[in-house]
CSV table of C-alpha atoms in Angstrom, one decimal:
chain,number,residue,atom,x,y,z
A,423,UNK,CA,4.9,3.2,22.2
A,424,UNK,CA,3.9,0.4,19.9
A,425,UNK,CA,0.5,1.7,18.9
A,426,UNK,CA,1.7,5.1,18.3
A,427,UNK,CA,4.5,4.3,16.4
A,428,UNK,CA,2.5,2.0,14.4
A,429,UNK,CA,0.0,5.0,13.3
A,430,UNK,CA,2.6,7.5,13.0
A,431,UNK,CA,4.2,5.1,10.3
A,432,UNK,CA,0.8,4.1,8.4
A,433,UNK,CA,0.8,8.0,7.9
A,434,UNK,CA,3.8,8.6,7.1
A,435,UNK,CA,3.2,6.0,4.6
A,436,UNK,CA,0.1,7.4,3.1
A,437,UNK,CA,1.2,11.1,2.5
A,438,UNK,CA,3.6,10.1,-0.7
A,439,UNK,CA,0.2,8.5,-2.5
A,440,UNK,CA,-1.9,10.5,-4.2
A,441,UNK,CA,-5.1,11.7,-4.9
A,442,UNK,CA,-6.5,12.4,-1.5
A,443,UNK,CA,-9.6,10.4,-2.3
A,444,UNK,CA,-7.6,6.8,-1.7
A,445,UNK,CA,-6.2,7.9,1.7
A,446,UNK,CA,-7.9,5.8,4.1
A,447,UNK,CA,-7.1,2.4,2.2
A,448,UNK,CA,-3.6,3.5,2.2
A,449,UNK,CA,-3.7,4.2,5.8
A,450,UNK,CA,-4.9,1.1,6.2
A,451,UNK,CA,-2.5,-0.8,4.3
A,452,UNK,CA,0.0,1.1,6.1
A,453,UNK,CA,-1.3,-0.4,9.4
A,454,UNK,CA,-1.3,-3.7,8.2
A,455,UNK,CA,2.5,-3.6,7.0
A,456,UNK,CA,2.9,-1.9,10.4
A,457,UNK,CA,1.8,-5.1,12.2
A,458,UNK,CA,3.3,-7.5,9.4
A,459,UNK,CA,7.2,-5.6,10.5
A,460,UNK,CA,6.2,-6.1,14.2
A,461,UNK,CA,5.0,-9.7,13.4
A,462,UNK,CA,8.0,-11.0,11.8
A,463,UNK,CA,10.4,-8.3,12.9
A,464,UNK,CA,12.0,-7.9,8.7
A,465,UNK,CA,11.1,-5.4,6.6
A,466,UNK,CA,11.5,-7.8,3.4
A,467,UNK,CA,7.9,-9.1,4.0
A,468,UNK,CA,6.5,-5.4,3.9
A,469,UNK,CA,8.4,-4.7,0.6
A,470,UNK,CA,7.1,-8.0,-0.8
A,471,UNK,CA,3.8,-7.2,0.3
A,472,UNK,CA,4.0,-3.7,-1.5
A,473,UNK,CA,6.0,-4.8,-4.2
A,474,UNK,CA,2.9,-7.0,-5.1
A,475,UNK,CA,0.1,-5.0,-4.5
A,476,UNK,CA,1.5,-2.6,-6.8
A,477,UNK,CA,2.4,-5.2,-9.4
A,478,UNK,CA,-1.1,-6.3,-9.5
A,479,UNK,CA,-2.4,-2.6,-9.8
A,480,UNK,CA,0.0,-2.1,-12.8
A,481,UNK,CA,-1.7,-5.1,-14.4
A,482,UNK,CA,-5.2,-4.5,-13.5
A,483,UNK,CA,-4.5,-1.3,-15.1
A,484,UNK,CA,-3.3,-2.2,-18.3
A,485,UNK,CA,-6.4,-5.1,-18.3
A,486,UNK,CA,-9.0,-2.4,-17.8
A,487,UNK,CA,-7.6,-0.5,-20.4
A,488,UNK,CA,-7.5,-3.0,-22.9
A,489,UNK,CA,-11.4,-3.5,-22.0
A,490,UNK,CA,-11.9,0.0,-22.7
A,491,UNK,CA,-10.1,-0.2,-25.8
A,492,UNK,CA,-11.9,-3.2,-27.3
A,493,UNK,CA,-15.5,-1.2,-26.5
């Protein structure tokens, strides 16, 4: 069914990101691209969505570091 399908997927989704540690906030953004593909019925908004989050996590990165470099 729907729900089960919908977990399945979010863990799917989770195994390829490592460490362990960051799991359950993976699994959870897997759910909620789960719900945004059975919302809208696309998978575009989903890759948008993870397209993004990533983007901003590349950024973030490179900001902390220059923090760390400038102490």
């Amino acid at each position: 069914g729907p729900l089960t399908s919908l977990i399945v997927s979010a863990m799917l989704f989770t195994l390829p990101h490592l460490p362990v540690t960051i799991y359950p906030p993976i699994f959870g953004m897997g759910i909620l691209l789960g719900l945004l593909y059975m919302l809208t019925g696309s998978l575009w908004p989903g890759i948008f969505m993870h397209a993004s989050i990533n983007s901003l996590a590349v950024i973030a990165t490179y900001a902390l570091e220059g923090v760390r470099q400038a102490n």
